[in-house]
XYZ file of C-alpha atoms in Angstrom:
573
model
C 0.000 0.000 0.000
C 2.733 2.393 1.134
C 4.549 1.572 -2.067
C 1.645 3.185 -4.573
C 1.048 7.068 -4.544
C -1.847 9.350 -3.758
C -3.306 9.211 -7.189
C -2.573 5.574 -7.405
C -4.348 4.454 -4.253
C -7.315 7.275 -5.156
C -7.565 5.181 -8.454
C -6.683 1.865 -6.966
C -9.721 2.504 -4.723
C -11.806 4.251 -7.624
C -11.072 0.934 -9.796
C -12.154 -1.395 -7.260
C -15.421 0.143 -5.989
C -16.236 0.166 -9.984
C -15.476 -3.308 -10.815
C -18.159 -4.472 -7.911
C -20.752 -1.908 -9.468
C -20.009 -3.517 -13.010
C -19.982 -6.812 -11.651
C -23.963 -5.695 -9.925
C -24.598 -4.393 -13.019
C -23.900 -7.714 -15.032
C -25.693 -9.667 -12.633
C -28.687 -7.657 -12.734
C -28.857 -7.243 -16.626
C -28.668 -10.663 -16.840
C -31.476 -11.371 -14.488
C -32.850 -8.479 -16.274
C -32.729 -10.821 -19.626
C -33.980 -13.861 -18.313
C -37.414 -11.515 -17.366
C -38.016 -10.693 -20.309
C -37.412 -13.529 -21.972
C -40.001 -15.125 -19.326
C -42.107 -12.172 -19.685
C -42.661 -13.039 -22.854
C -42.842 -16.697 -23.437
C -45.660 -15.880 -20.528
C -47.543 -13.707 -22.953
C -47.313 -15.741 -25.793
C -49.035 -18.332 -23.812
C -51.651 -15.998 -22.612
C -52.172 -15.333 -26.207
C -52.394 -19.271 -26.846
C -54.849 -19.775 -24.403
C -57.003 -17.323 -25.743
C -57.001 -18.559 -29.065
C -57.643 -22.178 -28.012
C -60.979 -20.507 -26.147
C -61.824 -18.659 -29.492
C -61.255 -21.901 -31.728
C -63.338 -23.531 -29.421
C -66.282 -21.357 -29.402
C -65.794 -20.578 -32.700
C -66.456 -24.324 -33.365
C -69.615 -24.336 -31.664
C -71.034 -21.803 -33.620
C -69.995 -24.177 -36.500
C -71.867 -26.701 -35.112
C -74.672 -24.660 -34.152
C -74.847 -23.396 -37.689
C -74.224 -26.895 -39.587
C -77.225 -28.158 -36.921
C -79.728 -25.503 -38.856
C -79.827 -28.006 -42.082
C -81.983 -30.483 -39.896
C -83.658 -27.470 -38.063
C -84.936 -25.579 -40.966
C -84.847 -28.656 -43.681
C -82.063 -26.621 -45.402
C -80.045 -28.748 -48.282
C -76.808 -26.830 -47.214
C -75.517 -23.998 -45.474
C -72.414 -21.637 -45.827
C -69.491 -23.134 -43.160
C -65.916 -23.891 -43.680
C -65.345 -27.123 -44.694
C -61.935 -27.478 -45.280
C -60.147 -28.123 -42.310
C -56.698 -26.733 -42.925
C -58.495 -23.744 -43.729
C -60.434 -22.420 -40.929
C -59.042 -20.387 -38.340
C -57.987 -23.523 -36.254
C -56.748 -25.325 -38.845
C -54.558 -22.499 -39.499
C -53.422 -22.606 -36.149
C -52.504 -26.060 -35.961
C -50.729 -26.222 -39.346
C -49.288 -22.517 -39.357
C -46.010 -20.539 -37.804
C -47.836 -20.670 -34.344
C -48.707 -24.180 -33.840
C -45.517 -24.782 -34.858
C -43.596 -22.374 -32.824
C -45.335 -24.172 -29.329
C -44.512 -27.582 -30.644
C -40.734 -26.774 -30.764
C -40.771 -24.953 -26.981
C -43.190 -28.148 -25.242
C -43.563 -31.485 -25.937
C -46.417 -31.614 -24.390
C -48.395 -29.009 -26.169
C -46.847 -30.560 -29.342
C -48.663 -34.132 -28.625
C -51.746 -32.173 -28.028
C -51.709 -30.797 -31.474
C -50.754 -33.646 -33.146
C -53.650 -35.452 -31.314
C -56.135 -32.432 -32.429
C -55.520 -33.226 -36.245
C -57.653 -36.388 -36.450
C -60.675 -35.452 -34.638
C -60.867 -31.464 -36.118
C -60.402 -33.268 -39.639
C -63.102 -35.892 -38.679
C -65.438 -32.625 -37.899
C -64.779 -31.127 -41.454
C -65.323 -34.228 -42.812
C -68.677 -35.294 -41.446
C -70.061 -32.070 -42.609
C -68.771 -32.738 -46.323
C -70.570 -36.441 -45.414
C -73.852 -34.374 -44.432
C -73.715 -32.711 -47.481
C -73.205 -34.984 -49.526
C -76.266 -37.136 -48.280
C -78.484 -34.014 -48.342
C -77.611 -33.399 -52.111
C -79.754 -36.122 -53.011
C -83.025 -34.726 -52.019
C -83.844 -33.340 -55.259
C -87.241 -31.299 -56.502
C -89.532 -34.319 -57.883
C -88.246 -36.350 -54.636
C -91.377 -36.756 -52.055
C -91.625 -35.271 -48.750
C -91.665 -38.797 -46.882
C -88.101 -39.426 -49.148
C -86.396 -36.165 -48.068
C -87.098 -36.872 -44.249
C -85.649 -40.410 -44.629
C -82.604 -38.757 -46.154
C -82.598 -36.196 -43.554
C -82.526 -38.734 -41.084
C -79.725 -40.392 -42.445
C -77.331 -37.080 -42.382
C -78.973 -36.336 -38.981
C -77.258 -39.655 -37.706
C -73.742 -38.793 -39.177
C -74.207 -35.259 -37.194
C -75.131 -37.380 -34.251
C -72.706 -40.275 -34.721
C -69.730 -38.297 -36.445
C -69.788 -34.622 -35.842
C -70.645 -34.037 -32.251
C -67.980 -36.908 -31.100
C -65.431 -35.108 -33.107
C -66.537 -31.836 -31.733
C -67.015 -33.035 -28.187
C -63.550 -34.432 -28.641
C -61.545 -31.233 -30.410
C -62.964 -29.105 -27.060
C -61.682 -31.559 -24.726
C -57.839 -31.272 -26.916
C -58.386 -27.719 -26.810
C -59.240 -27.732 -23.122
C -56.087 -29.419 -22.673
C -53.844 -27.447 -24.739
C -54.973 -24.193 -22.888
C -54.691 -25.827 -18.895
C -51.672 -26.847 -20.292
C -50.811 -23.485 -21.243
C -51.416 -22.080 -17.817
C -49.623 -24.366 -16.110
C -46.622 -23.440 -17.727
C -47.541 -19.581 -17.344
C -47.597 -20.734 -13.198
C -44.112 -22.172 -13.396
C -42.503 -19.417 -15.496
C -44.380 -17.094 -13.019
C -42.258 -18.740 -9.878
C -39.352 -18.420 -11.566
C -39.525 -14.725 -12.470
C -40.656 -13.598 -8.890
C -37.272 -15.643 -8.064
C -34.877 -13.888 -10.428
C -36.404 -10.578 -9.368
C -35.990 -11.413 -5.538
C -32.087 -12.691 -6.608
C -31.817 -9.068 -8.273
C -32.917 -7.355 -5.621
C -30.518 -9.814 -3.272
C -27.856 -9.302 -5.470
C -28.306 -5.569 -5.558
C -28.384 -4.764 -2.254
C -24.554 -7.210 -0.967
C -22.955 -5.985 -3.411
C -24.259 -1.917 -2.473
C -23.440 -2.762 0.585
C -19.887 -4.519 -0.083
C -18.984 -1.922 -2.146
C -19.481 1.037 0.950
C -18.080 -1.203 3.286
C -14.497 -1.586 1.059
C -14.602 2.256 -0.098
C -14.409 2.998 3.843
C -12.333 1.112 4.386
C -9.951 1.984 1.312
C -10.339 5.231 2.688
C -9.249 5.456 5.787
C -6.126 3.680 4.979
C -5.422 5.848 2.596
C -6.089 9.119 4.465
C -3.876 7.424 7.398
C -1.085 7.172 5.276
C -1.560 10.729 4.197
C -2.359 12.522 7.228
C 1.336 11.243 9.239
C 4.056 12.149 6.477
C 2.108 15.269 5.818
C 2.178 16.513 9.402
C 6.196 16.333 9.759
C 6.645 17.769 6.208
C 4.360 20.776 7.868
C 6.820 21.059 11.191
C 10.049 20.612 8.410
C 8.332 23.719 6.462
C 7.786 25.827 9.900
C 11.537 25.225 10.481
C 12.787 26.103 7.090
C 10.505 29.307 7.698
C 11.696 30.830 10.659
C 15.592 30.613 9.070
C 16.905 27.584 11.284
C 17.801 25.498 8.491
C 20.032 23.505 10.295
C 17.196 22.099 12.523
C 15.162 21.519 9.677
C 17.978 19.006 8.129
C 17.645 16.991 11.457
C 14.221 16.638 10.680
C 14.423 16.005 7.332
C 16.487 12.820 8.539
C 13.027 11.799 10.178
C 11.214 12.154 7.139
C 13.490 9.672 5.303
C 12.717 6.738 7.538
C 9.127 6.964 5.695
C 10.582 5.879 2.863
C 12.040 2.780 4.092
C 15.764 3.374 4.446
C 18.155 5.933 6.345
C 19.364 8.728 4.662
C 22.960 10.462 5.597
C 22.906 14.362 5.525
C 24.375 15.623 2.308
C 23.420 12.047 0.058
C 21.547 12.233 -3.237
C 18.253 12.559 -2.942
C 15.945 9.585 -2.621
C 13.379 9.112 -5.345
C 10.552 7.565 -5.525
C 7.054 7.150 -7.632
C 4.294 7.674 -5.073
C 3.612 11.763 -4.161
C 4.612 11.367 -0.549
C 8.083 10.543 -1.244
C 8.155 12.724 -4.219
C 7.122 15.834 -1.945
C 10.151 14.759 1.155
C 12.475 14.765 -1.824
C 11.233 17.954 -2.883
C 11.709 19.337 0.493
C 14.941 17.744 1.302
C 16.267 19.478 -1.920
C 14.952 22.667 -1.301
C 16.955 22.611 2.426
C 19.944 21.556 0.777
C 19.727 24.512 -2.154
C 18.581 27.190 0.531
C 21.456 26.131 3.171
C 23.994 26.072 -0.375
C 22.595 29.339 -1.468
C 22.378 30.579 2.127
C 26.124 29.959 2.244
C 26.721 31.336 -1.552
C 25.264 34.684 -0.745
C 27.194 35.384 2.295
C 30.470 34.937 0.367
C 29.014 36.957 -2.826
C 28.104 39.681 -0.016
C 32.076 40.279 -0.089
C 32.913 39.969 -3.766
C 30.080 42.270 -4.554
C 31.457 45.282 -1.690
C 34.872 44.954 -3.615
C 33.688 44.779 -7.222
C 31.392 48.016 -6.406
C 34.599 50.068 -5.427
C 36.376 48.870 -8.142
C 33.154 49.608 -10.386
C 32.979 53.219 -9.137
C 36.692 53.900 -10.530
C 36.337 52.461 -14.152
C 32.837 54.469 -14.732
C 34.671 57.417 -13.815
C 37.336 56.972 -16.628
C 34.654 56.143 -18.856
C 32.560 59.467 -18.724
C 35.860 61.534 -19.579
C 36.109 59.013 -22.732
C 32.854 59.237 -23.617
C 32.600 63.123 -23.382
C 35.681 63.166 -26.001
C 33.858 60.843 -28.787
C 30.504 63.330 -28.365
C 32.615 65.676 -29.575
C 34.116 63.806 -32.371
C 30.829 62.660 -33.190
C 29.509 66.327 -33.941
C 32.100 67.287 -36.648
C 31.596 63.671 -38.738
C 27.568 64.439 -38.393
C 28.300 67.535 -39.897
C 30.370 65.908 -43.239
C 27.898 63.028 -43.547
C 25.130 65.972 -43.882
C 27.069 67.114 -46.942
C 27.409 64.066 -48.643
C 23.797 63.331 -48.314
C 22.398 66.299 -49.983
C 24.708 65.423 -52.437
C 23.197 62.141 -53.225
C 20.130 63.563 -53.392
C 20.614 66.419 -56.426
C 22.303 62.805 -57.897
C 18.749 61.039 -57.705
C 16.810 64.180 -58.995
C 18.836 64.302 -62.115
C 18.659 60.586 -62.683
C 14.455 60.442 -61.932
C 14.617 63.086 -65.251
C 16.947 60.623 -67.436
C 14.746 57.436 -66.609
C 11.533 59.886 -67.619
C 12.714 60.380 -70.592
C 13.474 56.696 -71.033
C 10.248 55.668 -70.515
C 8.706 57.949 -72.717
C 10.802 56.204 -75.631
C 9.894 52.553 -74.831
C 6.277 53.538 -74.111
C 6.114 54.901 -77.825
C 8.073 52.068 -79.374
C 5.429 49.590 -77.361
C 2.691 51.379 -78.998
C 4.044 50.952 -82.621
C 5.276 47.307 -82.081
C 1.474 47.084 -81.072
C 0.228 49.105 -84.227
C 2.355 46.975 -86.153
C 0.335 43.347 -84.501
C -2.622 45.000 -85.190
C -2.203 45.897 -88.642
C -0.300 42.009 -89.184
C -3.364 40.677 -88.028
C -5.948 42.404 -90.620
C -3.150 41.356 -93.258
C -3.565 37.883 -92.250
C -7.690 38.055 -92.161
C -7.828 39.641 -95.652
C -5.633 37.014 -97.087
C -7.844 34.702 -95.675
C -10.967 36.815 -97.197
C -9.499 36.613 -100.662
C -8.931 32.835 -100.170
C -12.737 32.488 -99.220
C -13.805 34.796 -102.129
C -11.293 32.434 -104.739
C -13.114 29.747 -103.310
C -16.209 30.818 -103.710
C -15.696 32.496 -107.979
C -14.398 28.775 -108.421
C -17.540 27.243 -107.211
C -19.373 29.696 -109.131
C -17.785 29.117 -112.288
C -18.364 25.281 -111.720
C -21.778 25.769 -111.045
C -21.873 27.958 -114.624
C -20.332 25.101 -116.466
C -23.641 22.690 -114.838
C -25.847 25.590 -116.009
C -24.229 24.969 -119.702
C -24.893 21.277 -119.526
C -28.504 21.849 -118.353
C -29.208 24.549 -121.473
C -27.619 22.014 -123.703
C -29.332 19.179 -122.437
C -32.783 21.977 -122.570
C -31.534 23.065 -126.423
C -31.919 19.473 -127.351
C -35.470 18.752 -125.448
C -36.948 21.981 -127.678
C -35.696 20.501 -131.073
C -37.624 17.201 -129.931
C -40.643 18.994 -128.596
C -40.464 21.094 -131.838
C -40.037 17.807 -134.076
C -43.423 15.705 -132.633
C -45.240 19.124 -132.657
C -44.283 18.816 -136.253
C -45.527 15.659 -136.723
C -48.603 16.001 -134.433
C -49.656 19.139 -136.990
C -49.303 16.806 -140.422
C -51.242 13.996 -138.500
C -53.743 16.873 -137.888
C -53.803 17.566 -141.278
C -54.524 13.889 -142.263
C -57.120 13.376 -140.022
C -59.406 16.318 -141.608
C -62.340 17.766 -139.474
C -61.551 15.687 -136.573
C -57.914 16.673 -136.364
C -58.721 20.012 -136.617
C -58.265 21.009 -132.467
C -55.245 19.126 -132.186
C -53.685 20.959 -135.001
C -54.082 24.078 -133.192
C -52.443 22.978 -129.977
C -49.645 20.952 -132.238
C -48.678 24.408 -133.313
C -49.336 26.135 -130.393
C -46.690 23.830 -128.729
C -44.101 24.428 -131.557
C -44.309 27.870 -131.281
C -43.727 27.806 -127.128
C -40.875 24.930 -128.116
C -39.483 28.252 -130.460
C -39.286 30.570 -127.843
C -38.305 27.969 -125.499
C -35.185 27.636 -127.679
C -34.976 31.225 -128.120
C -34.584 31.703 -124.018
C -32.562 29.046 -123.770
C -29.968 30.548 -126.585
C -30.267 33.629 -124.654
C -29.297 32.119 -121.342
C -26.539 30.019 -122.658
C -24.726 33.346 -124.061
C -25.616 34.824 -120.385
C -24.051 32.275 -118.824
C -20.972 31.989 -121.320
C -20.349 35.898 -120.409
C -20.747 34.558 -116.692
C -17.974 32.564 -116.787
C -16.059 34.746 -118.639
C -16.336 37.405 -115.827
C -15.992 34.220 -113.124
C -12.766 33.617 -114.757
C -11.560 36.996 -115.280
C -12.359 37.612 -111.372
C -10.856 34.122 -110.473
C -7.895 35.398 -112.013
C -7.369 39.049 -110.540
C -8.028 37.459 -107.183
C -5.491 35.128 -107.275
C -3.257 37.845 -108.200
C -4.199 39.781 -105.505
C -3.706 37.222 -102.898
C -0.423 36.462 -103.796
C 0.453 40.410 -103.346
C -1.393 39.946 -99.562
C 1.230 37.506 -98.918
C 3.877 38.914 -100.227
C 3.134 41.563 -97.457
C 1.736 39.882 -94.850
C 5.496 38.160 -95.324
C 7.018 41.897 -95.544
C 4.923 42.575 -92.166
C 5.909 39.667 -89.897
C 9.971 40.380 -90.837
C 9.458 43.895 -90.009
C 7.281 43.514 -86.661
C 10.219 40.669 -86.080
C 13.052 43.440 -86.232
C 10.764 45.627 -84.210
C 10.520 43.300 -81.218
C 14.462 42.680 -80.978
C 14.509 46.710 -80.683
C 12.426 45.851 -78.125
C 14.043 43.464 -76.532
C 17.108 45.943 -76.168
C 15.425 49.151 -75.398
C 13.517 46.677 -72.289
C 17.081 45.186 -70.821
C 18.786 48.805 -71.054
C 15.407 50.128 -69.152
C 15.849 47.106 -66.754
C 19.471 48.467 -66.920
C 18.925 52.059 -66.427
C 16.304 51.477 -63.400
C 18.927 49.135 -61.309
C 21.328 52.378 -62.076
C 18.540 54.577 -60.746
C 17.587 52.469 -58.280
C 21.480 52.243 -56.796
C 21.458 56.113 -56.451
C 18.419 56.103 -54.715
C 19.768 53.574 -52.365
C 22.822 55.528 -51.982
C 21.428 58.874 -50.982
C 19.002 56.894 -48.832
C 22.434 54.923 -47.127
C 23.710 58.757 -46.987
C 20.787 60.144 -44.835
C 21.105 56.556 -42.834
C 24.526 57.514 -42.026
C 23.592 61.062 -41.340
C 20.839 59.777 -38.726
C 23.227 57.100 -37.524
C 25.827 59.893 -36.676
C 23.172 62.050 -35.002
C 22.001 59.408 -33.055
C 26.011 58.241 -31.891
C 26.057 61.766 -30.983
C 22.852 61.627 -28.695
C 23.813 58.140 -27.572
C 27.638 59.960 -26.283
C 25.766 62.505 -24.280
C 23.293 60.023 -22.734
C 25.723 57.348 -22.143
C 27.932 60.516 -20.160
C 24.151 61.085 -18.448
C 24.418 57.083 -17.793
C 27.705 57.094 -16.644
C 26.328 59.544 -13.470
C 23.611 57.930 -12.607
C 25.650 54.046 -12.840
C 27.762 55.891 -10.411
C 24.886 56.807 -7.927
C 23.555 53.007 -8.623
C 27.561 52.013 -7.441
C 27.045 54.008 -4.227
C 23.517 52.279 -3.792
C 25.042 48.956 -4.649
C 27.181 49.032 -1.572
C 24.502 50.568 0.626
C 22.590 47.644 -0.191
C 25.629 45.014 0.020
C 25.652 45.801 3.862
C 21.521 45.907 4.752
C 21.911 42.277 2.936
C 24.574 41.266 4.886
C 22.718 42.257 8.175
C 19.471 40.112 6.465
C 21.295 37.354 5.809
C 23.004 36.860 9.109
C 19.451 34.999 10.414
C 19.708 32.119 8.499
C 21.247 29.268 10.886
C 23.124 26.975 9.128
C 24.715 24.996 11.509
C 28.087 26.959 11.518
C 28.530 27.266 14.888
C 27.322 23.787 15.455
C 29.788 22.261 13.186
C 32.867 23.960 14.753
């Protein structure tokens, strides 16, 4: 125990109470589990029951209903016949019957024993049924109640044991039912009594250890703690040589002995950390206790010797503020110097600018007007594109009026010959001769248009080829130029390129003059400020002098301070 620290047994105890809630915890959620899980296995047989009451009356009112055939001399009514179909026979066969046969054996013979005598019920009313189906309209009254009679005996000799034997199954099935819901019952008042049980040990367990953890731990506390305190006092009122004795005391609580002046002892838990602490602070004090006393004296003498030197120092320092005022003086020539320099040389660069901002412009003019070279030469392609189509398109035009010429002389021909077999057929003929000649005449001026666009389109072509021809002409001169144009914009942007690296040139110049009047009036400010930085270092020099004097003043009202500290001294000689 005394080996682990404050945090450790805080945790230690922390960790321990925890583990016994946990364990509580996982007791109780597993008692928890098996509740529910009985909780509902006992609901599922509530539900059971109920259903095997329902079945059961439902049933009866099957009976009841099948038992109005004989009542009222029906020949059938409207039941369920089909066992596996009704709401029983669903049961039995479906996901419920089924889910109770694999949790009880007993429930499952139950069912299995219900199958025979609910499909015997079914059955005997298919049976009655049947027997009643052969009452028929021409059949006599004294037939029919014969007939009756013999389905009444099936109800009475097939149906109503079935029935009377389903309910008892049924009955079973649902005691059985409750039974179970009894047993689980026990058992779930158990596992909630073992809950609570198990609750209240382990509460109680768990405050019994935490006390107990507790006081232990606040016992070894409360003792180490106390003689640290007294060791503190000690250190305190300045008799650090009693509280080294006592620090000797302290050691023996971490197991061993400790000789005055050893390494400290360390250890992990805070206890010890804190007597190391303390022992280590005693032995740094009483050290620096002993340091200061002997620094006392060094510090008296290097104060005299202090007070001599600053003396020398403000006669040196009064001769370089004088110095420093005739340099300040030269340095303020030499500036204003540099700065007419800079004036001059802002007017040259000007003027330099000026000169490449004009040549930009015409290197600029002389894109631009490359550029509209370039799209016209590539205009007067387009347009000797577009005359060659045309005159290819004038040479189809030629075939068509050829191929036209030559349809006219045909039309012109069998208008011809329509007109003479006019002529041969007399009277009758007589209207066909006038359109045979009406069509030769439009077949004349057809051939007269076409003549007339065939020399149109010959002087077409002529002018097509005349234009094709100028135009190629006068796209070759576009490149000749456009050629001329991109050689001369190419000489243009090497001037350029040279008047740009002389500017680049010409601004590092300026820029080094600026720099240099601007080092100028750096030096002039430096000097000034040398000068000011004489006469307040001679101001300095007095008042390190008055500090000197204060120095020793204080030297002695420490050495009076000091003299309170016990350090065992006296006791040692």
């Amino acid at each position: 125990m005394r080996k682990l620290g404050i945090s450790g047994k805080l945790y230690g105890n922390a960790l321990l109470v925890l583990v016994m809630i946990l364990s509580m915890g996982a007791i109780i959620f597993k008692n928890l589990l098996n509740i529910e899980k009985a909780a509902k296995e006992m609901t599922e047989r509530d539900k059971y029951a109920s259903i095997c009451l329902e079945r059961e009356i439902d049933h009866l009112k099957w009976e009841a209903r099948l038992e109005t055939v004989f009542l009222e001399k029906k020949l059938h009514v409207d039941i369920q016949t089909d066992h596996k179909l009704c709401e029983l026979g669903k049961f039995i066969y479906g996901k419920d019957g089924q889910l109770i046969s694999s949790r009880d054996k007993i429930a499952a013979n139950i069912i299995t024993s219900m199958e025979e005598p609910h499909k015997n019920l079914h059955d005997s009313a298919i049976s009655i049924f049947n027997v009643l189906a052969k009452i028929e309209k021409d059949t006599t009254e004294k037939e029919a109640d014969l007939i009756r009679n013999e389905a009444y005996i099936i109800f009475k000799g097939n149906t109503s044991p079935a029935l009377t034997q389903l309910q008892s199954k049924l009955h079973a099935l649902g005691e059985n039912m409750k039974t179970k819901n009894a047993e689980a019952r026990k058992k779930l008042f158990e596992a909630v009594r073992i809950s609570i049980a198990s609750l209240v040990i382990i509460t109680l367990a768990a405050i019994v250890v935490s006390l107990i953890l507790n006081v232990l731990t606040a016992k070894s506390i409360i003792s180490p703690i106390s003689q640290i305190s007294k060791t503190a006092q000690l250190i305190a009122s300045g008799n650090i040589y009693s509280a080294k004795l006592a620090i000797e005391k302290l050691a023996s609580y971490l197991g061993r002995k400790r000789k005055p002046g050893s390494a400290a002892i360390h250890q992990s838990d805070e206890i010890s950390i804190l007597i190391t602490s303390i022992t280590s602070m005693t032995e740094n004090l009483n050290s620096l206790v002993s340091q200061v006393q002997k620094s006392i004296i060094q510090t008296a003498t290097s104060a005299l010797q202090i007070a001599s030197s600053s003396k020398e120092q403000e006669v040196t320092v009064t001769e370089v503020s004088v110095s420093t005022s005739e340099i300040a003086t030269s340095s303020e020539e030499i500036a204003a110097t540099s700065r007419q320099i800079v004036i001059s040389m802002n007017g040259v660069a000007a003027s330099f600018n000026h000169t490449a901002e004009f040549a930009s412009r015409g290197n600029s003019n002389l894109n631009e007007m490359h550029l509209a070279m370039k799209q016209l030469a590539a205009a007067t392609e387009s347009i000797y594109s577009k005359l060659s189509t045309i005159n290819e398109r004038g040479k189809l035009i030629s075939d068509v009026v050829v191929t036209m010429t030559k349809i006219t002389d045909q039309t012109n021909l069998l208008s011809l010959n329509a007109a003479i077999e006019a002529e041969k057929a007399g009277e009758y003929g007589k209207g066909f001769s006038v359109v045979a000649k009406e069509i030769r005449r439009l077949a004349d001026q057809t051939a007269i248009a076409t003549l007339d666009i065939a020399k149109i389109v010959k002087d077409m072509q002529s002018a097509v080829s005349s234009g094709v021809m100028e135009m190629d002409k006068f796209s070759e001169d576009v490149r000749k130029h456009v050629s001329g144009t991109s050689s001369t914009i190419s000489h243009i942007e090497a001037i350029m390129k040279e008047i740009q690296s002389i500017h680049s040139i010409f601004n590092n110049v300026v820029e080094e003059s600026k720099q240099q009047a601007e080092g100028a009036k750096q030096i002039t400010e430096a000097i000034v400020q040398l000068s000011d930085a004489a006469r307040q270092a001679a101001e300095s020099l007095r008042e390190f002098n008055e500090a000197t004097r204060q120095l020793n003043n204080t030297t002695q009202t420490l050495r009076k301070e000091i003299s309170i500290f016990n350090i065992g001294t006296e006791q040692d000689s």
